[in-house]
Structures are given as C-alpha cells and as structure tokens.
XYZ file of C-alpha atoms in Angstrom:
90
model
C -19.803 30.833 -48.517
C -15.982 31.456 -47.546
C -17.290 31.594 -44.191
C -18.550 28.098 -44.054
C -15.661 26.533 -45.758
C -13.621 28.088 -43.450
C -15.622 26.371 -40.307
C -15.232 23.396 -42.114
C -11.799 23.703 -42.764
C -11.563 24.555 -39.103
C -13.407 22.112 -37.058
C -12.137 19.228 -39.117
C -8.554 20.417 -37.775
C -9.200 21.506 -34.619
C -8.499 17.478 -33.066
C -5.415 17.493 -34.618
C -3.986 20.679 -33.568
C -5.408 21.073 -29.752
C -3.030 19.405 -27.528
C -3.662 15.969 -26.532
C -4.665 16.886 -22.735
C -7.154 18.397 -24.127
C -8.833 15.671 -25.240
C -7.633 13.066 -22.980
C -10.024 11.659 -19.728
C -9.966 13.655 -16.488
C -7.379 12.908 -13.710
C -9.754 10.550 -12.074
C -11.190 8.629 -14.934
C -7.702 8.232 -15.671
C -6.242 7.044 -12.527
C -9.635 4.400 -12.487
C -8.750 3.351 -15.992
C -5.071 2.494 -15.488
C -5.448 1.274 -12.043
C -8.329 -1.596 -13.430
C -5.991 -2.563 -15.871
C -2.875 -3.113 -13.531
C -5.600 -5.038 -11.596
C -5.922 -7.395 -13.990
C -2.399 -7.486 -15.293
C -1.627 -8.370 -11.972
C -4.399 -11.175 -11.456
C -3.590 -13.292 -14.490
C -0.008 -13.042 -13.952
C 0.986 -10.319 -16.615
C 2.399 -7.807 -14.175
C 4.253 -9.067 -11.128
C 3.320 -8.075 -7.677
C 6.370 -5.872 -6.941
C 5.398 -3.597 -10.174
C 1.604 -3.528 -9.408
C 2.613 -2.382 -5.985
C 4.960 0.459 -7.345
C 2.168 1.373 -9.963
C -0.406 1.505 -7.578
C 1.199 4.109 -4.757
C 2.622 6.160 -8.271
C -0.926 6.396 -9.006
C -2.126 7.242 -5.708
C 0.745 10.354 -5.844
C -1.353 10.996 -9.152
C -5.192 10.875 -6.895
C -3.497 13.193 -4.292
C -2.450 16.036 -6.705
C -5.896 15.212 -8.841
C -7.752 15.757 -5.625
C -5.345 19.204 -4.425
C -6.682 20.108 -8.368
C -3.527 19.771 -9.898
C -4.703 18.245 -13.339
C -1.193 18.664 -15.183
C 0.878 17.316 -12.259
C -1.567 14.261 -11.942
C -1.805 13.700 -15.615
C 2.261 14.001 -16.030
C 2.591 11.445 -12.896
C -0.041 8.807 -14.492
C 1.980 9.305 -18.100
C 5.119 8.988 -16.445
C 4.392 5.549 -14.893
C 2.965 3.941 -17.952
C 5.559 4.655 -19.639
C 8.527 3.430 -16.851
C 6.409 -0.145 -17.033
C 5.781 -0.376 -20.330
C 2.087 1.034 -20.540
C 1.062 2.387 -23.287
C 0.109 6.672 -23.103
C -3.259 7.423 -24.354
C-alpha cells in the first residue's frame, strides 16, 4: 500500500519538478511554431517587417543549431529571441 501511495505522489509531482525543457517541444517543432506566429503577426501588421526579419534570422540560426544536434543551444536561441521581442516563452 505504501508503495502505491508513493507512486501516486511521485507521478502527481513529477511534471512540476522536471525541467521545463523536458516537457517542451523539440527544437524543430518550436522553430516552426514561432515562425508561423511571427509570419501571421507580420501579415496582420502586429509586428513590423524589420522585427520579423530579425526574428526570422535568429530562428534560422536556431535552426542550424537544431540540425547540428545541439537542442539546448537551439532552445536557448529561440527563447532569447522571443523574450527580446516581447513574445511569451512556452
């Protein structure tokens, strides 16, 4: 019984104690998602073309890191780009 209770408590707490990167999407999925968001924002005029271009360049750099297998660097580049330009980081 104690083992069952411990297992239930552990499974309930596990998502909150794991690093958020472990729960996040892969770097390629995240790059695609953010690029789609900023493309839509540029179309609607929510973001200036210059900002869109800078963010797209930053995401391309993250894409290179992602393709090279450096997920941590890619995730960091994506997050820093989002923060710098006022987009929430998921």
